[in-house]
Short mmCIF file of C-alpha atoms in Angstrom, two decimals:
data_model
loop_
_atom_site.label_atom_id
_atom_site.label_comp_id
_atom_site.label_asym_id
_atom_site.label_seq_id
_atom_site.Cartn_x
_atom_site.Cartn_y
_atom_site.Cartn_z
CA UNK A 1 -31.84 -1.95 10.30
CA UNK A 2 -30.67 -1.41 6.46
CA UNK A 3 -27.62 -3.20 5.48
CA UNK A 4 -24.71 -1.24 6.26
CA UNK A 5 -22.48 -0.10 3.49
CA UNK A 6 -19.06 -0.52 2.81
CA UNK A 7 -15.63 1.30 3.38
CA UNK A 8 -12.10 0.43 1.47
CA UNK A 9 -8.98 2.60 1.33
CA UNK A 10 -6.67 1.72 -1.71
CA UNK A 11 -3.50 3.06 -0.45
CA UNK A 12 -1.94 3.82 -4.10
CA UNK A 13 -3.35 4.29 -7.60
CA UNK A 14 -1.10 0.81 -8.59
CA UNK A 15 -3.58 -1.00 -6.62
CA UNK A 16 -6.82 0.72 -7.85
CA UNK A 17 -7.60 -2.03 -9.77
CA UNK A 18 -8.36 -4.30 -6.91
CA UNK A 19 -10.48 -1.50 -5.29
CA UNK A 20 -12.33 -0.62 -8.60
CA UNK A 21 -16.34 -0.49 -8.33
CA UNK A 22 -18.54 0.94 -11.19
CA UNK A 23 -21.50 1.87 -7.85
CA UNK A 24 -18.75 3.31 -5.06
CA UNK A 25 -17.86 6.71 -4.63
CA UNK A 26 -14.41 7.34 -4.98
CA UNK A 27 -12.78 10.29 -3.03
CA UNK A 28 -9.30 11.17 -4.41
CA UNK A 29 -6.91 12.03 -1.78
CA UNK A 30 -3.40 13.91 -1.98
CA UNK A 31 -3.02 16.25 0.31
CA UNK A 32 0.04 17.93 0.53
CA UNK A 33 -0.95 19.19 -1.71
CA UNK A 34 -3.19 18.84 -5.02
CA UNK A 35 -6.62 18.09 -2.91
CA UNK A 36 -6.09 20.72 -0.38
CA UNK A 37 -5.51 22.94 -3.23
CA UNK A 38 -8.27 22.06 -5.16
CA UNK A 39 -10.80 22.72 -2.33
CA UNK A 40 -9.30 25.92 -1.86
CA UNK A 41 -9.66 26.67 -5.33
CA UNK A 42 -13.36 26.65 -4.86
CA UNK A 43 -13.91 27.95 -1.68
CA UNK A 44 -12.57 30.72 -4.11
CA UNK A 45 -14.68 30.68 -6.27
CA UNK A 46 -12.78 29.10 -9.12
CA UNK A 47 -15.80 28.07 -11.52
CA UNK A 48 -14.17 24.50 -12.56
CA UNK A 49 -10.50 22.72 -12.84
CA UNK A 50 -9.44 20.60 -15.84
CA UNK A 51 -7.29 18.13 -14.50
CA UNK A 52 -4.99 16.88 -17.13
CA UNK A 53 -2.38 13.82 -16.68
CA UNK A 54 0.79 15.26 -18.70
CA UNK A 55 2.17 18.58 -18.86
CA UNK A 56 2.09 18.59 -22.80
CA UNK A 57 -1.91 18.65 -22.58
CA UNK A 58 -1.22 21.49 -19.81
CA UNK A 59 1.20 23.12 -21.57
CA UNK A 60 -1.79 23.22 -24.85
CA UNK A 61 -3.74 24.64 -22.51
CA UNK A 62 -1.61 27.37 -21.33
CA UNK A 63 -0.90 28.11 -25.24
CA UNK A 64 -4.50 28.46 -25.63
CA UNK A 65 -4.49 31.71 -22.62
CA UNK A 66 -6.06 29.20 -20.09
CA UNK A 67 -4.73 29.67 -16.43
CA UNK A 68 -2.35 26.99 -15.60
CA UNK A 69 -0.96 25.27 -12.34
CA UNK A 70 1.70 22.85 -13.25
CA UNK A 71 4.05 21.10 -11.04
CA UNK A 72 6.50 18.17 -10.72
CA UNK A 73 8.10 17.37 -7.66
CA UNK A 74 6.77 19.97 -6.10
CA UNK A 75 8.10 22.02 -7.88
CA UNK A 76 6.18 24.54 -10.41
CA UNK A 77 6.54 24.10 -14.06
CA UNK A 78 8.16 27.22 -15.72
CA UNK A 79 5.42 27.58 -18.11
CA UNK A 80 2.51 27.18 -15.62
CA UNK A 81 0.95 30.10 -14.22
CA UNK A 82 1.43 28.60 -10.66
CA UNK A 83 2.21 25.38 -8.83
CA UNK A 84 0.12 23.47 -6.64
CA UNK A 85 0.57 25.54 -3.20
CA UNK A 86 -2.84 26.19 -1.95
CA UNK A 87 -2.37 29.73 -1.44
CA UNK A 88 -1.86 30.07 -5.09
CA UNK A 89 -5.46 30.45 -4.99
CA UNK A 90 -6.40 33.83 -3.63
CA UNK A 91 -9.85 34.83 -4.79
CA UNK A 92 -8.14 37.69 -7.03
CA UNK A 93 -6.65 35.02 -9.30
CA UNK A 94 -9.18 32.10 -9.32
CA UNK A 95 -12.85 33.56 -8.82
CA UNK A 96 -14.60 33.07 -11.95
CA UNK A 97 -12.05 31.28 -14.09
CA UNK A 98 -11.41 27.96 -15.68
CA UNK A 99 -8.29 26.56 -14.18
CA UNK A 100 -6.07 23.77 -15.82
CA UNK A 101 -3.96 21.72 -13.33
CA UNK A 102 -1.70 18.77 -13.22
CA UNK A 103 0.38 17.24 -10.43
CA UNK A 104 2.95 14.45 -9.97
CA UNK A 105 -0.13 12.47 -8.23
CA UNK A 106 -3.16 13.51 -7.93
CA UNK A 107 -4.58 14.52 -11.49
CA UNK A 108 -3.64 11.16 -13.00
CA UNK A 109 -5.66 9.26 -9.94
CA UNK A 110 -8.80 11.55 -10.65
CA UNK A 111 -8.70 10.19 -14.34
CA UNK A 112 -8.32 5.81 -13.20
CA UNK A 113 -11.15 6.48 -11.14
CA UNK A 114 -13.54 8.45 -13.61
CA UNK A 115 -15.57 5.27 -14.58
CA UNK A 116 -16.97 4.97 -10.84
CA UNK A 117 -20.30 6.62 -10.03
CA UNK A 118 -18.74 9.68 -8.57
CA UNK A 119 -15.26 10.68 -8.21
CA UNK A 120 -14.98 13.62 -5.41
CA UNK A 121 -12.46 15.87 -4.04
CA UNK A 122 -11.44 15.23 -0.36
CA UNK A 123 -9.18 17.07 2.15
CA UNK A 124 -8.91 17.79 6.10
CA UNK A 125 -10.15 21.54 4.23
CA UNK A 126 -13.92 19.40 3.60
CA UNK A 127 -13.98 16.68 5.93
CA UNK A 128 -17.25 17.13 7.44
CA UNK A 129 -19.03 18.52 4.15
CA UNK A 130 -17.51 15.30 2.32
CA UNK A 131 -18.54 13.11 5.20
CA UNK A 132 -22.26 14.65 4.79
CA UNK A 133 -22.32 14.33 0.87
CA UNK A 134 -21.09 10.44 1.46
CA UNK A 135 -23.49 9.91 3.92
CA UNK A 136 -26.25 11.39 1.65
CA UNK A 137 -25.52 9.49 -1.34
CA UNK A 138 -25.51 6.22 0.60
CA UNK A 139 -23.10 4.30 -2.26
CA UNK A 140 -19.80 2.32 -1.18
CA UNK A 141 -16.82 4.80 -0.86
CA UNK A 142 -13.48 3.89 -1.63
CA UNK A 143 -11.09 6.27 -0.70
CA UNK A 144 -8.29 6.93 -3.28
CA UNK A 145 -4.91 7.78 -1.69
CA UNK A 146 -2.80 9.30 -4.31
CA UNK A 147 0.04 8.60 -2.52
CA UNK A 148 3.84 9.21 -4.10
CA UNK A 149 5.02 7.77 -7.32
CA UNK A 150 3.07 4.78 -6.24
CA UNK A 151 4.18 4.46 -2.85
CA UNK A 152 1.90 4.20 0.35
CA UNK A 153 2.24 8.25 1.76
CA UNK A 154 1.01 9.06 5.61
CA UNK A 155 -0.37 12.09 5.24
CA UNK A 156 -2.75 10.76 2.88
CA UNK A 157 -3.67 8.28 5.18
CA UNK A 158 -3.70 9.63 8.23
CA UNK A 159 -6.89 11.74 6.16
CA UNK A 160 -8.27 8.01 5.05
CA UNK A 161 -7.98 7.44 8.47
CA UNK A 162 -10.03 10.63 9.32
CA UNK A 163 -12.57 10.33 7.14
CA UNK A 164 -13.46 6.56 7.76
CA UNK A 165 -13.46 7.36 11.62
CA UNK A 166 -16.16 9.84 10.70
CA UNK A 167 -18.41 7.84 7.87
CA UNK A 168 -17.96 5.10 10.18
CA UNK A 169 -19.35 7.49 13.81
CA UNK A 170 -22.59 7.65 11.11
CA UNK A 171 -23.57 4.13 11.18
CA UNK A 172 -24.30 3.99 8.11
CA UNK A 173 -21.09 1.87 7.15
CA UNK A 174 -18.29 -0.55 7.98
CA UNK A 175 -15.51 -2.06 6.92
CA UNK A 176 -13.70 -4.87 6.78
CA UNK A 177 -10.78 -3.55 4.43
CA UNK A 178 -7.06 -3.92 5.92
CA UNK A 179 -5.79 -0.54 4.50
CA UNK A 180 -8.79 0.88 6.27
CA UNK A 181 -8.22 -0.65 9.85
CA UNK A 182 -4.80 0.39 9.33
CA UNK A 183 -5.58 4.06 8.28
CA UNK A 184 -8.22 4.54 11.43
CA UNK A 185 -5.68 3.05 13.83
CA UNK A 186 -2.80 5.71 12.38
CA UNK A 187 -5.38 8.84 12.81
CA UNK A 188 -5.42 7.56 16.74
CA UNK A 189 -1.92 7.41 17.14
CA UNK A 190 -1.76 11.10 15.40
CA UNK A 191 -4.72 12.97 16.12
CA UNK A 192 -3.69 14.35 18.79
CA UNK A 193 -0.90 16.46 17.53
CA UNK A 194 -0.76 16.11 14.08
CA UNK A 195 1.81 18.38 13.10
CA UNK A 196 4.01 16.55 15.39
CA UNK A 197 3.02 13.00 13.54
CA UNK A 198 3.75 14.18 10.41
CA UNK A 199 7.46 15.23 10.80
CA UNK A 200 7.94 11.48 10.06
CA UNK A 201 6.20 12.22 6.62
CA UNK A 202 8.61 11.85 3.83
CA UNK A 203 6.81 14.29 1.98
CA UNK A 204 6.85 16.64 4.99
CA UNK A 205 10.89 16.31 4.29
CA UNK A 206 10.28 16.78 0.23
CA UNK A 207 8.34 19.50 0.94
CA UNK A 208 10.76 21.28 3.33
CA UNK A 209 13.64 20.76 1.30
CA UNK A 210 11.89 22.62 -1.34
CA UNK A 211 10.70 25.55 1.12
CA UNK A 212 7.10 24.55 0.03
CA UNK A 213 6.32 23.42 3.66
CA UNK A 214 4.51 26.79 4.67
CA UNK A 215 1.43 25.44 3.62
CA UNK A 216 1.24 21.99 6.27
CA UNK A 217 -0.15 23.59 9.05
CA UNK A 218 -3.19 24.90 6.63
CA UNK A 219 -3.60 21.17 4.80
CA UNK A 220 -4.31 19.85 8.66
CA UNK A 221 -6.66 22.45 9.07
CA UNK A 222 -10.28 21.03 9.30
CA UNK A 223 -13.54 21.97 7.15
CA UNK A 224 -12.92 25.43 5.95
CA UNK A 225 -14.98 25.03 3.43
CA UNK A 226 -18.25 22.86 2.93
CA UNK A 227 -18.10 22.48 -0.80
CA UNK A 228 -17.29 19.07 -2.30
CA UNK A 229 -15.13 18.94 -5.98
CA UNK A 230 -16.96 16.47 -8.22
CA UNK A 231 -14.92 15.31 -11.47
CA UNK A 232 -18.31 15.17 -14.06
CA UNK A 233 -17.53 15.04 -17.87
CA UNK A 234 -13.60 15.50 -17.51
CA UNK A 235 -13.97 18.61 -15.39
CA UNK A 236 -14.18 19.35 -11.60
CA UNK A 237 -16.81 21.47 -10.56
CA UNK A 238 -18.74 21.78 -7.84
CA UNK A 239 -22.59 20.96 -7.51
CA UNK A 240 -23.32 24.77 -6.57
CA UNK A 241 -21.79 25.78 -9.79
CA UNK A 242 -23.03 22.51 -11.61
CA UNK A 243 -26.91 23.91 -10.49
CA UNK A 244 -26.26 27.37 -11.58
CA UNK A 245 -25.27 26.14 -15.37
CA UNK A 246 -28.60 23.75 -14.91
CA UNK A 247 -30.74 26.94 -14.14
CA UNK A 248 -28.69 29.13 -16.74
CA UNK A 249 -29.39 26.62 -19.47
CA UNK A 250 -32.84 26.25 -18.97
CA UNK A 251 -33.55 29.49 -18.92
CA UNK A 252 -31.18 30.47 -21.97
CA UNK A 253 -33.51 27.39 -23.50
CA UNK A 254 -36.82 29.25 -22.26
CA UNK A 255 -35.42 32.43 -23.91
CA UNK A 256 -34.26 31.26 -27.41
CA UNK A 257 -37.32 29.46 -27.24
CA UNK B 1 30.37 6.57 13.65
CA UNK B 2 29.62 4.65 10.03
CA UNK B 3 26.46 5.64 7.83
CA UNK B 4 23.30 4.11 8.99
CA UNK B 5 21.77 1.49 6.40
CA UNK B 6 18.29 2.00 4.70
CA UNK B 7 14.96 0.11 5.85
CA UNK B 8 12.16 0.75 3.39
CA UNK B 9 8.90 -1.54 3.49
CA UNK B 10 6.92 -2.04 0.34
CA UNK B 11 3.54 -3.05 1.09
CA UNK B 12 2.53 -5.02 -2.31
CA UNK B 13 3.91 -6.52 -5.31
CA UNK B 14 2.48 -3.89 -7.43
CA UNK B 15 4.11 -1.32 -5.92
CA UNK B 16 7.65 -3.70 -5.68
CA UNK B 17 8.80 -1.69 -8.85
CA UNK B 18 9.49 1.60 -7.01
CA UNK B 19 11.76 0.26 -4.14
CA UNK B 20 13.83 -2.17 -6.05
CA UNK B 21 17.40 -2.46 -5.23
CA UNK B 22 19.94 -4.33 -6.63
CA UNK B 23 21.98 -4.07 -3.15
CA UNK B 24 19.06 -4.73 -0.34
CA UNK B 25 18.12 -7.83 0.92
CA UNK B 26 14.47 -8.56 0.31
CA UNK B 27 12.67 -10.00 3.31
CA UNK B 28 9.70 -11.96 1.86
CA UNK B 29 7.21 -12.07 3.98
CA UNK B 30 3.12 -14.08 4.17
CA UNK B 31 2.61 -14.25 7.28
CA UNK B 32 -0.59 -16.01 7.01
CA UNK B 33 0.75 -18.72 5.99
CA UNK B 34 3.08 -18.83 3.03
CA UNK B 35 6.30 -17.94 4.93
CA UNK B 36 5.34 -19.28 8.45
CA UNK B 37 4.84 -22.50 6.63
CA UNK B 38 8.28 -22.31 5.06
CA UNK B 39 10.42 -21.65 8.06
CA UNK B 40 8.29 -24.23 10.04
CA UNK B 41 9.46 -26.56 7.13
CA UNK B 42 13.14 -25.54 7.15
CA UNK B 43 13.19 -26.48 11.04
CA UNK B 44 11.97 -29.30 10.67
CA UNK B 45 14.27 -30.49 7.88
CA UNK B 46 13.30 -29.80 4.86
CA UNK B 47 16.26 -30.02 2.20
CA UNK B 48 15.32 -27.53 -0.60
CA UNK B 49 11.98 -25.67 -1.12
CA UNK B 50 11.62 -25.21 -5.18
CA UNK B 51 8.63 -21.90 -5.05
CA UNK B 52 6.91 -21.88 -8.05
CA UNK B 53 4.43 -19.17 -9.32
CA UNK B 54 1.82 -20.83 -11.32
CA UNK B 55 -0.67 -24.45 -10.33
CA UNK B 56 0.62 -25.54 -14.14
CA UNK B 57 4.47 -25.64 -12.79
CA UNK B 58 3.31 -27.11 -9.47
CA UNK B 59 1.78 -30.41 -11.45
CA UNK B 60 4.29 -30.50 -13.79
CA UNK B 61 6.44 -31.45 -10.44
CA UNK B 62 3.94 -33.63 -9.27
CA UNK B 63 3.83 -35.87 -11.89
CA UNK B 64 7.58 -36.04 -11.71
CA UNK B 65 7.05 -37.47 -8.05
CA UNK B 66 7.94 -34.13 -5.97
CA UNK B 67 6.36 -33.71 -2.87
CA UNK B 68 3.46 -30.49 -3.66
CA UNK B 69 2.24 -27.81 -1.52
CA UNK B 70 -0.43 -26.02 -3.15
CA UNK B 71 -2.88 -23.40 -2.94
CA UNK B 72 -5.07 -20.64 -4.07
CA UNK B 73 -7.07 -18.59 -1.84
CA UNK B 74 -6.17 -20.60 1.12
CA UNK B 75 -7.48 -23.61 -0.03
CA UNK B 76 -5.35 -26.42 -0.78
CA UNK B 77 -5.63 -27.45 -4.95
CA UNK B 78 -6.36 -31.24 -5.45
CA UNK B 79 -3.49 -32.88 -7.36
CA UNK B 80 -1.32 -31.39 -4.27
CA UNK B 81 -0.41 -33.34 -1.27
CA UNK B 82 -0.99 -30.62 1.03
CA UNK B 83 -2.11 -26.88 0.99
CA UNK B 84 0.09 -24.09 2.94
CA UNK B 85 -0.42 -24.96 6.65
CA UNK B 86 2.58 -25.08 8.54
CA UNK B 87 0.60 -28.03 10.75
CA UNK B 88 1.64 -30.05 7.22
CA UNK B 89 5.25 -29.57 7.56
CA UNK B 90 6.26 -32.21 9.93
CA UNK B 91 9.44 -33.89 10.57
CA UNK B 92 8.39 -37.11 9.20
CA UNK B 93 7.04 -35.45 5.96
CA UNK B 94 9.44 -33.09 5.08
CA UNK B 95 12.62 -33.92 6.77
CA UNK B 96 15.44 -34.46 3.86
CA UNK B 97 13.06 -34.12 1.22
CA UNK B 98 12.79 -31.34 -1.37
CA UNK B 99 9.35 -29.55 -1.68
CA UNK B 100 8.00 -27.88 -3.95
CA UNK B 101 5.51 -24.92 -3.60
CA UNK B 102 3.37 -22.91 -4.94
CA UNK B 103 0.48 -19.96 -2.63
CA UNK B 104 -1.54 -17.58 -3.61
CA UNK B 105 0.69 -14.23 -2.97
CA UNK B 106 3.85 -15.42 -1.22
CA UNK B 107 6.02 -17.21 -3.75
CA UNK B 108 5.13 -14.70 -6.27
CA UNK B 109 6.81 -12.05 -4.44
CA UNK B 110 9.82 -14.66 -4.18
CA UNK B 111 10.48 -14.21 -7.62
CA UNK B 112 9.51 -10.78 -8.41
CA UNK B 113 12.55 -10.04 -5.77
CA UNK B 114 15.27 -12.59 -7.73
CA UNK B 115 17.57 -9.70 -8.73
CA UNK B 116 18.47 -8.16 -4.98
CA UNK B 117 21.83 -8.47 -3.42
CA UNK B 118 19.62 -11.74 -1.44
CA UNK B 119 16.30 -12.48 -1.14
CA UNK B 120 15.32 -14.18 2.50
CA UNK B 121 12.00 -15.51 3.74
CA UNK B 122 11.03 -13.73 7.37
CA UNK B 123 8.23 -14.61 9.70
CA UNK B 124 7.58 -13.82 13.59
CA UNK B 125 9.31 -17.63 13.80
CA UNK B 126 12.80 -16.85 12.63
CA UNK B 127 12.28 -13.01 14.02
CA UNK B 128 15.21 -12.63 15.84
CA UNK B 129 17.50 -14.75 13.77
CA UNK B 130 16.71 -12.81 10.97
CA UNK B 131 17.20 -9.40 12.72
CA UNK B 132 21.12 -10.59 13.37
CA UNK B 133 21.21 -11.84 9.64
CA UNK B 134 20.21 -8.57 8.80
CA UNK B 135 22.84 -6.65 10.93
CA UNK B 136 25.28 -9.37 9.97
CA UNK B 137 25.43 -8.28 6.43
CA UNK B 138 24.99 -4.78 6.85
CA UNK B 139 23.20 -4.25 3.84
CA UNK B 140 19.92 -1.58 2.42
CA UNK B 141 17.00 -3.58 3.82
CA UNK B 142 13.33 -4.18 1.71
CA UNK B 143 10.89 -5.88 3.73
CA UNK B 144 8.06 -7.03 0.91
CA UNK B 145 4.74 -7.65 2.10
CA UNK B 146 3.50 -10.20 -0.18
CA UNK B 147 -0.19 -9.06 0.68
CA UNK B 148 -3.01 -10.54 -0.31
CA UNK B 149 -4.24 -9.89 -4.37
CA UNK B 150 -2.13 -6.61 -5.08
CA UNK B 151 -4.22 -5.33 -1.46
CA UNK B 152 -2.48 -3.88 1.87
CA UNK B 153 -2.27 -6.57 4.17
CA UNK B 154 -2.34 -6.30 7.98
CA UNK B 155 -1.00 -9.17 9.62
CA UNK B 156 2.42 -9.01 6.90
CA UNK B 157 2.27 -5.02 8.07
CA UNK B 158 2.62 -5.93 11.40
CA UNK B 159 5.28 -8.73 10.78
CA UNK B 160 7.17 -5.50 9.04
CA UNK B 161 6.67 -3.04 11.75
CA UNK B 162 8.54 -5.56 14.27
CA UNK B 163 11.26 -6.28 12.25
CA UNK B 164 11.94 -2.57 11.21
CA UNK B 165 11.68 -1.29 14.92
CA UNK B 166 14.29 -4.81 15.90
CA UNK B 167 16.48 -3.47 13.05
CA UNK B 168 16.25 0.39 14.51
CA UNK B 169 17.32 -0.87 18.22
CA UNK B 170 20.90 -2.44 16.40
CA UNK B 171 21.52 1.41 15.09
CA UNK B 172 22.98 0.22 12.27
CA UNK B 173 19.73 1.05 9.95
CA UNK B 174 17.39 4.07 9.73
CA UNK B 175 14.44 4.58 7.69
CA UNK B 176 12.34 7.47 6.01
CA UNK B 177 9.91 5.34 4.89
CA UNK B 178 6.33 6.41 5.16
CA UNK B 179 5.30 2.30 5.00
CA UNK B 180 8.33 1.67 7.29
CA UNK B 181 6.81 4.35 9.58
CA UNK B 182 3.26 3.29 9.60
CA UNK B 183 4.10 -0.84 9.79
CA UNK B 184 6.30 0.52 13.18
CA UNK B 185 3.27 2.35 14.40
CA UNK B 186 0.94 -0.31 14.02
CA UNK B 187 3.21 -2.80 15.55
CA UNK B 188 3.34 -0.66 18.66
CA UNK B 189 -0.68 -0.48 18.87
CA UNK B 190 -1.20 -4.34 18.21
CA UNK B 191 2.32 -5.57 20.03
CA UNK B 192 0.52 -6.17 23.41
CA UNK B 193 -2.16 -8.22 22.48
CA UNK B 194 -1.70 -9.44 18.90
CA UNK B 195 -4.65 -12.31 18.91
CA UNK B 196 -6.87 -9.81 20.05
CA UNK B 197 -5.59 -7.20 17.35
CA UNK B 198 -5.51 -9.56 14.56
CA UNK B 199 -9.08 -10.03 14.71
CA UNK B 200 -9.48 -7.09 12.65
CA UNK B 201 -7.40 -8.52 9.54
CA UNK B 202 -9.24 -9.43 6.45
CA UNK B 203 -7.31 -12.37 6.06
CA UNK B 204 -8.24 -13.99 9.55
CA UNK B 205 -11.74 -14.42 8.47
CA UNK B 206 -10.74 -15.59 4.71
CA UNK B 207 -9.14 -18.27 6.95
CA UNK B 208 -11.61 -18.69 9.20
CA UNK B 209 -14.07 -19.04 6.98
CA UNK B 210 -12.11 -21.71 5.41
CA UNK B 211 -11.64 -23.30 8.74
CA UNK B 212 -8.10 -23.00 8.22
CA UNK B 213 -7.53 -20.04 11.42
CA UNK B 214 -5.84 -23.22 13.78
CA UNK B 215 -2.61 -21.80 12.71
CA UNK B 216 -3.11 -18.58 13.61
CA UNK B 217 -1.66 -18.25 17.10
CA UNK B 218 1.43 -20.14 15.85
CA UNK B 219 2.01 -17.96 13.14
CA UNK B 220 2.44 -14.96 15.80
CA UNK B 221 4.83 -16.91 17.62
CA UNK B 222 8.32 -15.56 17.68
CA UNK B 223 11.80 -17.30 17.21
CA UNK B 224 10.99 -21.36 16.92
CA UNK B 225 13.82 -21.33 14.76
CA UNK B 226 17.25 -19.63 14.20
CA UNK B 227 17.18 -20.49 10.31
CA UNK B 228 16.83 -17.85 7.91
CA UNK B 229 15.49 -19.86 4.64
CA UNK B 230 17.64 -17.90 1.32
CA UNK B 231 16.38 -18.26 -2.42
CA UNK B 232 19.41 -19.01 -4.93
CA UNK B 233 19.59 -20.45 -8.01
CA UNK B 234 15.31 -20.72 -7.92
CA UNK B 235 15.41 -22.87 -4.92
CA UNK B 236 15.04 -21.96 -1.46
CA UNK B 237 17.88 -23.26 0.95
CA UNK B 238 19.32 -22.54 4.19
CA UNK B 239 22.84 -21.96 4.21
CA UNK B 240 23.55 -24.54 6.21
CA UNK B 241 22.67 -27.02 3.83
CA UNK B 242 24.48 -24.87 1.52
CA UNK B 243 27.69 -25.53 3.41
CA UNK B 244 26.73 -28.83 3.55
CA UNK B 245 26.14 -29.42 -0.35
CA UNK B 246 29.76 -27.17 -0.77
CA UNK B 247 31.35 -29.34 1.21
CA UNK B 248 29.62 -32.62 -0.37
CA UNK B 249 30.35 -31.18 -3.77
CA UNK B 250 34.19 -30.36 -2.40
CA UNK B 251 34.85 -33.72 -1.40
CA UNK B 252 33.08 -35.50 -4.23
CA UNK B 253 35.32 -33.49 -6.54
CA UNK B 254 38.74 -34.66 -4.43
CA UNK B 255 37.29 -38.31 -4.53
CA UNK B 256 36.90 -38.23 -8.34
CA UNK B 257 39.88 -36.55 -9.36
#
């Protein structure tokens, strides 16, 4: 039997340091509700997301005629075309475009893990097809909780939780990570009714007191889509899309040639 | 009926920045075996516990003649006299003595916490007289997981969900926490069979390893002592010996004048 490979959960981008690996796959988490949003973004046939860190760089962007989804808080930026609700991104406003986003969380943890071997996009919304891809690629995974303003956040976890129950049902890895054990043992507790478990979410709360919490029921949802957001040369894309601009290049380079 | 009081749990001293409060009461806590070791020591007599964060400080005491405990990694350094077992704290070593210390997480965290309303040292052995502490002085509660290197650690997770769920049943405190939440719900899955559970944690094979995992049944045991040690000034103390010294001092100063 091969050597089995390993799991870790970092719990919050103020401990990525410790969980740092130049051969692991990192999977950014946030799901309530920049990954969830990102997934759906190309299940919609958005053709890539610039994440950027600050909104001055977003704001550039917007200035420039790019389509922009800004928030802080949870709550959208007044210049930004959008926020970061998932169902900001019908097919009639993504399909085909170049979107710019930035969040209170998630962006910034895409960019700290960038100098891994592969920083992907996960959410309940691509469970299985992320579970596949990891499974695949055979490399350490450390999932990356974005969590909130560097605090631990459940909802992220309880998804850790998910998603290390599943690479883990694969025998293909293990783990001997705390943050992990914990995150497995929290999906049992709420698996069963989710929506339930995560009333004790303080985010959940954030979220409501906004009226941005039409969208929870949807982040639970699993594997509506089966495409997997890779961050490659400061842009998320997905491989589909990534093959496509392989084939159109070398065949632009046949022409001209 | 009054406004309940705040419980938040932070899980690691990197994230110690975002739940700061000049009002809580910070509940240091190693379980394995930083704080364990010091309320073993406090029980059995110890006068004054002077925590210090780096090996340098630590010799620097030594060479004064101060009784050392030091360690990194779980292994005790050699210039000290012993590492951080609580096995070393016996009556006949420690009783009326001052000691200083110095682990690899735990005394740390002491410091980081120096500018809260108190900082106190918890463990499952002062448990319950910590709980009525707690409720005594009715004040925002931050239980700080010392962890181990910046990482989530299990066995001080668990430590937090008890405390947090003894704090709840008073009704003087409430938390929205998302760590507060999780420690509470991993208390209730490991609660019944804590050996058995504990297997899991990282740190019970860095210990075992070390052949240092005798303590860890004792460590898990609740209330061997109603003393809740308190660091003031730099030193730790209980406040009966504070008493004591106030009255000492109180007396000395009628004798002289």
């Amino acid at each position: 039997m091969s050597k089995k490979i390993p799991i870790e959960v970092c719990f919050s981008p103020v401990m990525y340091h410790r969980f740092h690996n130049d051969e692991a796959i990192v999977v950014i988490v946030d799901i309530l509700r920049a990954t969830s949003a990102i997934c759906t973004a190309f299940e919609n046939g958005v053709n890539q997301i610039i994440p950027v860190q600050t909104l001055d760089e977003a704001y550039e962007y917007k200035k420039k005629g790019f389509l922009v989804a800004a928030e802080r808080d949870g709550i959208k930026c007044d210049f930004a075309d959008f926020g970061n609700s998932p169902f900001n991104f019908t097919p009639n406003v993504v399909k085909d475009k170049t979107l710019v986003y930035s969040t209170t969380n998630g962006t910034q943890a895409i960019h700290m893990a960038e100098k891994a071997y592969k920083v992907v996009v996960g959410s309940f919304l691509n469970l299985s097809a992320l579970t596949d891809f990891l499974a695949y690629h055979k490399r350490p995974v450390v999932i990356f909780c974005a969590g909130w303003k560097d605090r631990f956040s459940l909802e992220d976890t309880l998804f850790a939780g998910s998603l290390a129950e599943k690479l883990l049902e694969t025998n293909l890895f293990f783990t001997i990570c705390d943050s992990a054990t914990a995150s497995i043992d929290l999906w049992s507790i709420a698996r069963n009714n989710v929506m339930a478990y995560i009333e004790k979410a303080a985010q959940r709360h954030r979220l409501k007191k906004n009226g941005l919490d039409d969208v929870l029921e949807y982040c639970f949802t699993h594997d509506l889509t089966s495409l997997v957001p890779e961050f490659k040369n400061n842009v998320l894309i997905v491989e589909k899309y990534c093959e496509n601009i392989n084939n159109f290049s070398q065949n632009e380079n046949k022409i001209s040639n």
